[in-house]
């Protein structure tokens, strides 16, 4: 199979075009007075400012309210607060321009959230303890104000529209302003090469969710800075965040972990025997609090983290965050003062039988049997993890120094030793500044970089024309590939060393192996859009290694169908596999995939034998052209049976994988995105428009939950973010409408790599009065529009850049005029650099 694919891709490569720089428009933006649409604009000029951009709220209101106001930042006495609304999601380092301070010092508690409702609950819409995403894990933070002038917080807040600031200690605080020093691209959407607009404002708005989600979730190298600071004497200074871990000290059995810690404020935290950057965390989570001296944050939660106490937790955190469960198992009061700003020696003994003993400065402060709590163990549906290790970081609003870490085996042998005084520890512990382009799962939330999500989002990025956010994160993925050929299903943002890469990728083995096939699809479409042969060529050995890994680890040995590595045979993984292999139709036939094994004659649908059908398979079957057109038609006719107000979903309890935790069906935007793609392939604009209205129009409604970006889930009734506050609301896994409008509504798609030849084939049943747009290619922009005149006749225009040739298929039958010459039929050729081609239906 590998060899065959090599031939296939080589054939494409030979016909591929060399990519060139974007050229400017070649018809000079002439007046479009005679057409149903306004003239197609050129990209707006934009110069990236040399200084970081500051963003400010559009509303400041006194108290806690979603009402807009124009209030002063005036926090006279404890309890006073202001609510800030930025109008849409923003990201960056929070800053506060303090004008007056009426007491020797003051403390403010700040909340950040995408949904307004987050401000109404104690934890806001966090915490996000899935990974250290080089940002804040917590969505509530406390700052000490000791002087007037600018106060900035340390951590990046990844994505939020709403913010509240509450005075919790001191008095007489006023601020000139507050906001974020942006850590994401702030270029206006209109300045991007790609563009789309429609007579239907909702469609225009939906297209624009794509580029904004990209700005919030995709970052250039060096833009997300390390969350640890390292000193050559005092070791690592770590503020409250997800405890970060190392492969080097992993998998010790029967050992004692010891380190020196100096609490700067609040406490110190660590974990032992916990998964290394896996999808679960079950090792004990330990937080040792200080004696909370005078000046400590007054809002320390003394029920969760009382003073002079060792708190024992398990799971992701000491708190719950919807699907990221955390447990507080126990507290051990320390019978003496745990002082701040002094070095302490902390030892944790793990004999390997589930029991633990903790000593502080040589005195035992806790002993427990983790298993005996009988809670928080790794759920059986997660495959086993290859690496367990220790991890360091304090809890929320705490900070501490860590140094001289040792792991000593029961035999007395030293297993790991690190003074923690060199900058290298950031790379070892996976908390270093990003050295690659990174596309996060979402602006906020778990902030791993998930590989499979990009099958959908990369297409929208291409429609906008910022290729580096497709090839850049692809390079990151290849950088994390290991010798088996495996590319991890998700990645830290951090630069890693070889050992860290190997261990972290192995740690995820057998999870979502079929996402490698989605990754092939990312590479394939990128290459189609850009003709970047160099890229494909330079990664070819890695691509074939990945395919051989995928084939060897995800084909069910009994049935020969695809799996995701751990799922068992399923149709979807099989389609992904076929999709990612060359000559997929031929191979699919050889394996019998278009025969009766998946076609259920009585039911009239495709499914694994004995199984019911699933909506994402309708799209996958359409894209891989499995079966006959008649069978696919019958399969699609099942779609209305899966309709909810918010979109399409398989029944709960059965195939619906998004109701694992109960609480009702959620509409997955990833599945919605795939459906839209399949509908585009099928040429069913009417159902596609209906799907856009159900699943995506709620995301452009300017209510309190609007973020200007794509959401992750939608409620089944189509009204609010589906997973409540956990829902990422700047999430790209479902961002297909941006690509859909460009590729199927404008109808512009390459027919050879790099748009040397392309087609303009709009959906014939799209009902907007007009649509228009710009489509980025390596040769420059294609400008195109089509729409109905007052007599109901369709007009079109296409202008192509030099070096390209397009074939236009007008979206109607019958004759038309081309550049005024009437009675034409069939397709029309548009030659790049030779002006605008206009078509008018006769
Ligand atoms: C929020 O915190 C307060 C103070 O700790 C507590 O009384 C209240 O029950 C908390 N609310 C929820 C929903 O946990
Ligand atoms: C936009 O298009 C959708 C789907 O065709 C339609 O339901 C909606 O009414 C249109 N809105 C406007 C303002 O034309
Ligand atoms: C806040 O500042 C005051 C005054 O400098 C200081 O006494 C106190 O320790 C500080 N608190 C924290 C948590 O840093
Ligand atoms: C304090 O912790 C308790 C759990 O111990 C939790 O129920 C409560 O919501 C927390 N309060 C705040 C203000 O976070
Ligand atoms: C988190 O939720 C689980 C149930 O899903 C519960 O058992 C556990 O006690 C909760 N943890 C906390 C810290 O409240
Ligand atoms: C720890 O608890 C588990 C479950 O109660 C028990 O089976 C085990 O024997 C205990 N281990 C020790 C060393 O006491
Ligand atoms: C612990 O580690 C430090 C630094 O790596 C080392 O200097 C020290 O000797 C070690 N101490 C013990 C008891 O192993
Ligand atoms: C092709 O891909 C490489 C990354 O391998 C990138 O550096 C280069 O800019 C790309 N070329 C074009 C024309 O996009
Ligand atoms: C399988 O596909 C081939 C080629 O498209 C077609 O000739 C054949 O009829 C298909 N078989 C079935 C059972 O659909
Ligand atoms: C075909 O689908 C029907 C439901 O429509 C189901 O009862 C039957 O078991 C399916 N047949 C097979 C072979 O899966
Ligand atoms: C906003 O989202 C929340 C869930 O996060 C939901 O409860 C609320 O109803 C939504 N509000 C509106 C106006 O849709």
Coordinates of N, CA and C in Angstrom, one line a residue, residues 485-625:
X485 N 7.2 5.8 13.8 CA 6.4 6.4 12.7 C 5.2 7.2 13.3
X486 N 4.9 6.9 14.6 CA 3.8 7.6 15.2 C 3.9 9.1 15.3
X487 N 2.9 9.8 15.0 CA 2.8 11.2 15.3 C 1.7 11.4 16.3
X488 N 2.0 12.1 17.4 CA 1.1 12.2 18.5 C -0.3 12.8 18.1
X489 N -1.3 12.3 18.8 CA -2.7 12.9 18.5 C -2.8 14.2 19.1
X490 N -2.0 14.5 20.1 CA -2.0 15.9 20.6 C -0.6 16.2 21.2
X491 N -0.3 17.5 21.3 CA 1.1 17.9 21.6 C 1.0 19.1 22.6
X492 N 2.1 19.2 23.4 CA 2.3 20.4 24.2 C 2.7 21.5 23.2
X493 N 2.6 22.7 23.6 CA 3.1 23.9 22.8 C 4.6 24.0 22.9
X494 N 5.1 23.5 24.0 CA 6.5 23.7 24.4 C 7.5 23.1 23.4
X495 N 8.6 23.7 23.3 CA 9.7 23.1 22.6 C 10.1 21.9 23.5
X496 N 10.5 20.7 22.9 CA 10.8 19.6 23.7 C 12.2 19.0 23.2
X497 N 12.8 18.2 24.1 CA 14.1 17.6 23.7 C 13.7 16.2 23.1
X498 N 14.7 15.4 22.7 CA 14.4 14.1 22.0 C 13.7 13.2 23.0
X499 N 14.2 13.1 24.2 CA 13.7 12.1 25.1 C 12.2 12.5 25.5
X500 N 12.0 13.8 25.7 CA 10.7 14.3 26.1 C 9.7 14.0 24.9
X501 N 10.1 14.2 23.7 CA 9.3 13.9 22.5 C 8.9 12.5 22.5
X502 N 10.0 11.6 22.6 CA 9.7 10.2 22.5 C 8.7 9.7 23.6
X503 N 9.0 10.1 24.8 CA 8.2 9.6 25.9 C 6.8 10.2 25.8
X504 N 6.6 11.4 25.5 CA 5.3 12.0 25.5 C 4.5 11.4 24.3
X505 N 5.1 11.1 23.2 CA 4.3 10.5 22.1 C 4.0 9.1 22.5
X506 N 4.9 8.3 23.0 CA 4.6 7.0 23.4 C 3.5 6.9 24.5
X507 N 3.5 8.0 25.3 CA 2.5 8.1 26.4 C 1.1 8.1 25.9
X508 N 1.0 8.5 24.6 CA -0.4 8.6 24.0 C -0.7 7.4 23.1
X509 N 0.2 6.4 23.0 CA 0.1 5.3 22.1 C -1.4 4.7 22.1
X510 N -1.8 4.4 20.9 CA -3.1 3.8 20.8 C -4.3 4.7 21.0
X511 N -4.1 6.0 21.1 CA -5.2 6.9 21.2 C -5.3 7.6 19.9
X512 N -6.5 7.5 19.2 CA -6.8 8.3 18.1 C -5.7 8.1 17.0
X513 N -5.4 6.8 16.7 CA -4.4 6.6 15.6 C -5.0 7.0 14.3
X514 N -6.3 7.0 14.1 CA -6.9 7.4 12.8 C -6.7 8.9 12.6
X515 N -6.3 9.6 13.6 CA -6.1 11.0 13.3 C -4.9 11.3 12.4
X516 N -4.0 10.3 12.4 CA -2.9 10.4 11.5 C -3.4 10.5 10.0
X517 N -4.5 9.8 9.8 CA -5.2 9.8 8.5 C -5.7 11.2 8.2
X518 N -6.3 11.8 9.2 CA -6.8 13.2 9.1 C -5.6 14.1 8.8
X519 N -4.5 13.8 9.4 CA -3.3 14.6 9.1 C -2.9 14.5 7.7
X520 N -3.0 13.3 7.1 CA -2.7 13.1 5.7 C -3.6 14.0 4.8
X521 N -4.8 14.1 5.2 CA -5.8 14.9 4.5 C -5.4 16.4 4.6
X522 N -4.9 16.8 5.8 CA -4.4 18.2 5.9 C -3.3 18.5 4.9
X523 N -2.3 17.5 4.9 CA -1.2 17.7 4.0 C -1.6 17.7 2.5
X524 N -2.6 16.8 2.2 CA -3.0 16.7 0.8 C -3.7 18.0 0.3
X525 N -4.6 18.5 1.1 CA -5.3 19.7 0.7 C -4.4 21.0 0.7
X526 N -3.5 21.0 1.6 CA -2.5 22.1 1.6 C -1.7 22.1 0.3
X527 N -1.3 20.9 0.0 CA -0.5 20.7 -1.3 C -1.4 21.1 -2.5
X528 N -2.6 20.7 -2.5 CA -3.5 21.0 -3.6 C -3.7 22.5 -3.7
X529 N -3.8 23.2 -2.6 CA -4.0 24.6 -2.6 C -2.7 25.4 -3.0
X530 N -1.6 24.9 -2.6 CA -0.4 25.7 -2.8 C 0.6 25.1 -3.8
X531 N 0.5 23.8 -4.1 CA 1.5 23.2 -5.0 C 2.8 23.2 -4.4
X532 N 2.9 23.2 -3.1 CA 4.2 23.3 -2.4 C 4.9 21.9 -2.4
X533 N 5.4 21.5 -3.6 CA 6.1 20.2 -3.7 C 7.2 20.1 -2.7
X534 N 8.0 21.1 -2.5 CA 9.1 21.1 -1.6 C 8.7 20.5 -0.3
X535 N 7.6 21.0 0.2 CA 7.1 20.6 1.5 C 6.8 19.1 1.6
X536 N 6.1 18.7 0.6 CA 5.7 17.3 0.6 C 6.9 16.4 0.4
X537 N 7.8 16.9 -0.5 CA 9.0 16.1 -0.7 C 9.9 15.9 0.5
X538 N 10.0 17.1 1.2 CA 10.9 17.0 2.4 C 10.4 16.2 3.5
X539 N 9.0 16.1 3.6 CA 8.5 15.2 4.7 C 8.0 13.9 4.2
X540 N 8.3 13.5 2.9 CA 7.8 12.3 2.4 C 8.2 11.1 3.2
X541 N 9.5 10.9 3.6 CA 9.9 9.8 4.4 C 9.1 9.7 5.7
X542 N 8.8 10.9 6.3 CA 8.1 10.9 7.6 C 6.6 10.5 7.3
X543 N 6.1 10.9 6.2 CA 4.7 10.6 5.9 C 4.5 9.1 5.6
X544 N 5.5 8.5 4.9 CA 5.4 7.1 4.7 C 5.6 6.3 6.0
X545 N 6.5 6.8 6.8 CA 6.7 6.1 8.1 C 5.4 6.2 8.9
X546 N 4.7 7.3 8.9 CA 3.5 7.5 9.6 C 2.4 6.6 9.1
X547 N 2.3 6.5 7.7 CA 1.3 5.6 7.1 C 1.6 4.1 7.5
X548 N 2.8 3.7 7.6 CA 3.1 2.3 7.9 C 2.8 2.1 9.4
X549 N 3.0 3.1 10.3 CA 2.6 3.0 11.7 C 1.1 2.8 11.8
X550 N 0.4 3.7 11.0 CA -1.1 3.7 11.1 C -1.7 2.4 10.6
X551 N -1.1 1.9 9.5 CA -1.7 0.7 9.0 C -1.4 -0.5 9.9
X552 N -0.2 -0.5 10.5 CA 0.1 -1.6 11.4 C -0.6 -1.6 12.7
X553 N -1.1 -0.4 13.1 CA -1.7 -0.3 14.4 C -3.1 0.0 14.4
X554 N -3.8 0.1 13.2 CA -5.2 0.5 13.3 C -6.0 -0.3 12.3
X555 N -5.5 -1.4 11.8 CA -6.4 -2.2 11.0 C -6.8 -3.4 11.9
X556 N -8.1 -3.7 12.0 CA -8.6 -4.8 12.8 C -8.2 -6.1 12.1
X557 N -7.4 -6.9 12.8 CA -6.9 -8.1 12.2 C -8.0 -9.1 11.7
X558 N -9.1 -9.1 12.4 CA -10.2 -10.1 12.1 C -11.0 -9.6 10.8
X559 N -11.5 -8.4 10.9 CA -12.4 -8.0 9.8 C -11.6 -7.2 8.7
X560 N -10.4 -6.7 9.0 CA -9.8 -5.9 8.0 C -10.3 -4.5 7.9
X561 N -11.2 -4.1 8.7 CA -11.6 -2.7 8.8 C -10.7 -1.8 9.6
X562 N -10.9 -0.5 9.5 CA -10.1 0.4 10.2 C -10.6 0.6 11.7
X563 N -9.7 1.0 12.5 CA -10.0 1.3 13.9 C -9.3 2.6 14.3
X564 N -9.6 3.1 15.4 CA -8.8 4.3 15.8 C -7.6 3.9 16.7
X565 N -7.3 2.6 16.7 CA -6.2 2.1 17.6 C -6.8 1.3 18.7
X566 N -7.8 1.9 19.3 CA -8.4 1.2 20.5 C -9.9 1.0 20.4
X567 N -10.5 1.5 19.3 CA -12.0 1.5 19.2 C -12.6 0.2 18.8
X568 N -11.9 -0.7 18.1 CA -12.5 -1.8 17.4 C -12.9 -1.2 16.0
X569 N -13.2 -2.2 15.1 CA -13.5 -1.8 13.7 C -14.6 -0.9 13.7
X570 N -14.5 0.2 12.9 CA -15.6 1.1 12.6 C -15.5 1.7 11.3
X571 N -16.7 2.1 10.8 CA -16.7 2.6 9.4 C -16.0 3.9 9.2
X572 N -16.1 4.8 10.2 CA -15.5 6.1 10.1 C -14.0 6.0 9.9
X573 N -13.3 5.2 10.8 CA -11.9 5.1 10.8 C -11.5 4.4 9.4
X574 N -12.4 3.5 9.0 CA -12.1 2.9 7.7 C -12.1 3.9 6.6
X575 N -13.1 4.8 6.6 CA -13.1 5.8 5.6 C -11.9 6.7 5.6
X576 N -11.5 7.1 6.9 CA -10.3 7.9 7.0 C -9.1 7.2 6.4
X577 N -9.0 5.9 6.7 CA -7.9 5.2 6.1 C -7.9 5.2 4.6
X578 N -9.1 4.9 4.1 CA -9.2 4.9 2.6 C -8.9 6.3 2.0
X579 N -9.5 7.3 2.7 CA -9.3 8.7 2.2 C -7.8 9.0 2.1
X580 N -7.0 8.5 3.1 CA -5.7 8.9 3.2 C -4.8 8.1 2.3
X581 N -5.2 7.0 1.8 CA -4.4 6.2 0.9 C -4.7 6.6 -0.6
X582 N -3.7 6.4 -1.4 CA -3.8 6.7 -2.8 C -4.8 5.8 -3.5
X583 N -5.3 6.3 -4.6 CA -6.2 5.5 -5.4 C -7.2 4.8 -4.5
X584 N -7.9 5.7 -3.8 CA -8.7 5.1 -2.7 C -9.9 4.3 -3.3
X585 N -10.4 4.7 -4.3 CA -11.6 4.0 -4.9 C -11.1 2.6 -5.3
X586 N -10.0 2.5 -6.0 CA -9.5 1.2 -6.4 C -9.2 0.3 -5.3
X587 N -8.6 0.9 -4.3 CA -8.2 0.1 -3.1 C -9.5 -0.3 -2.3
X588 N -10.4 0.6 -2.2 CA -11.6 0.3 -1.5 C -12.3 -0.9 -2.1
X589 N -12.3 -0.9 -3.5 CA -13.0 -2.0 -4.2 C -12.2 -3.3 -3.9
X590 N -10.9 -3.2 -3.9 CA -10.1 -4.4 -3.7 C -10.4 -5.0 -2.4
X591 N -10.6 -4.1 -1.4 CA -10.9 -4.6 0.0 C -12.4 -4.9 0.2
X592 N -13.2 -4.6 -0.9 CA -14.6 -4.9 -0.8 C -15.4 -3.8 0.0
X593 N -14.9 -2.6 0.1 CA -15.6 -1.7 1.0 C -16.8 -1.1 0.3
X594 N -17.0 -1.3 -1.0 CA -18.2 -0.8 -1.6 C -19.2 -1.9 -1.9
X595 N -19.0 -3.1 -1.2 CA -19.9 -4.2 -1.4 C -20.8 -4.3 -0.2
X596 N -21.5 -5.4 -0.2 CA -22.6 -5.6 0.8 C -22.1 -5.6 2.2
X597 N -20.8 -5.6 2.5 CA -20.4 -5.7 3.9 C -20.8 -4.5 4.6
X598 N -20.9 -3.3 4.0 CA -21.3 -2.2 4.8 C -22.7 -1.6 4.3
X599 N -23.1 -2.0 3.1 CA -24.4 -1.5 2.7 C -25.5 -2.4 3.2
X600 N -26.4 -1.8 4.0 CA -27.5 -2.5 4.6 C -28.7 -2.3 3.7
X601 N -29.0 -3.3 3.0 CA -30.1 -3.2 2.0 C -31.5 -2.9 2.6
X602 N -31.8 -3.6 3.6 CA -33.1 -3.4 4.2 C -33.2 -2.0 4.8
X603 N -32.2 -1.6 5.5 CA -32.2 -0.3 6.1 C -32.0 0.9 5.1
X604 N -31.3 0.6 4.1 CA -31.0 1.6 3.1 C -29.9 2.6 3.6
X605 N -28.9 2.0 4.2 CA -27.8 2.9 4.7 C -26.5 2.1 4.8
X606 N -25.4 2.8 5.0 CA -24.1 2.2 5.2 C -23.8 2.2 6.7
X607 N -23.4 1.0 7.2 CA -23.0 0.9 8.6 C -22.2 -0.4 8.7
X608 N -21.5 -0.6 9.8 CA -20.9 -1.8 10.1 C -22.0 -2.9 10.3
X609 N -21.7 -4.1 9.9 CA -22.8 -5.1 10.0 C -23.4 -5.1 11.4
X610 N -24.7 -5.1 11.5 CA -25.4 -5.2 12.8 C -25.5 -3.8 13.5
X611 N -24.9 -2.8 12.9 CA -24.9 -1.5 13.5 C -25.9 -0.5 12.9
X612 N -26.3 0.5 13.6 CA -27.1 1.6 13.0 C -26.2 2.6 12.3
X613 N -26.8 3.4 11.6 CA -26.0 4.4 10.8 C -25.7 5.6 11.7
X614 N -24.6 6.4 11.3 CA -24.2 7.6 12.0 C -24.0 8.7 11.0
X615 N -24.3 9.9 11.4 CA -24.3 11.0 10.5 C -23.0 11.4 9.9
X616 N -21.9 11.2 10.7 CA -20.6 11.6 10.2 C -20.2 10.6 9.0
X617 N -20.8 9.4 9.1 CA -20.5 8.4 8.0 C -21.1 8.9 6.7
X618 N -22.2 9.6 6.7 CA -22.8 10.1 5.5 C -21.8 10.9 4.7
X619 N -21.2 11.8 5.5 CA -20.2 12.7 4.9 C -19.0 11.9 4.4
X620 N -18.5 11.0 5.3 CA -17.3 10.2 4.9 C -17.5 9.3 3.7
X621 N -18.7 8.7 3.7 CA -19.0 7.9 2.5 C -19.1 8.7 1.2
X622 N -19.7 9.9 1.3 CA -19.8 10.8 0.2 C -18.4 11.2 -0.3
X623 N -17.5 11.5 0.6 CA -16.2 12.0 0.2 C -15.4 10.9 -0.4
X624 N -15.5 9.7 0.1 CA -14.7 8.6 -0.4 C -15.5 7.9 -1.6
X625 N -16.7 8.4 -1.9 CA -17.4 7.8 -3.0 C -17.6 6.3 -2.9

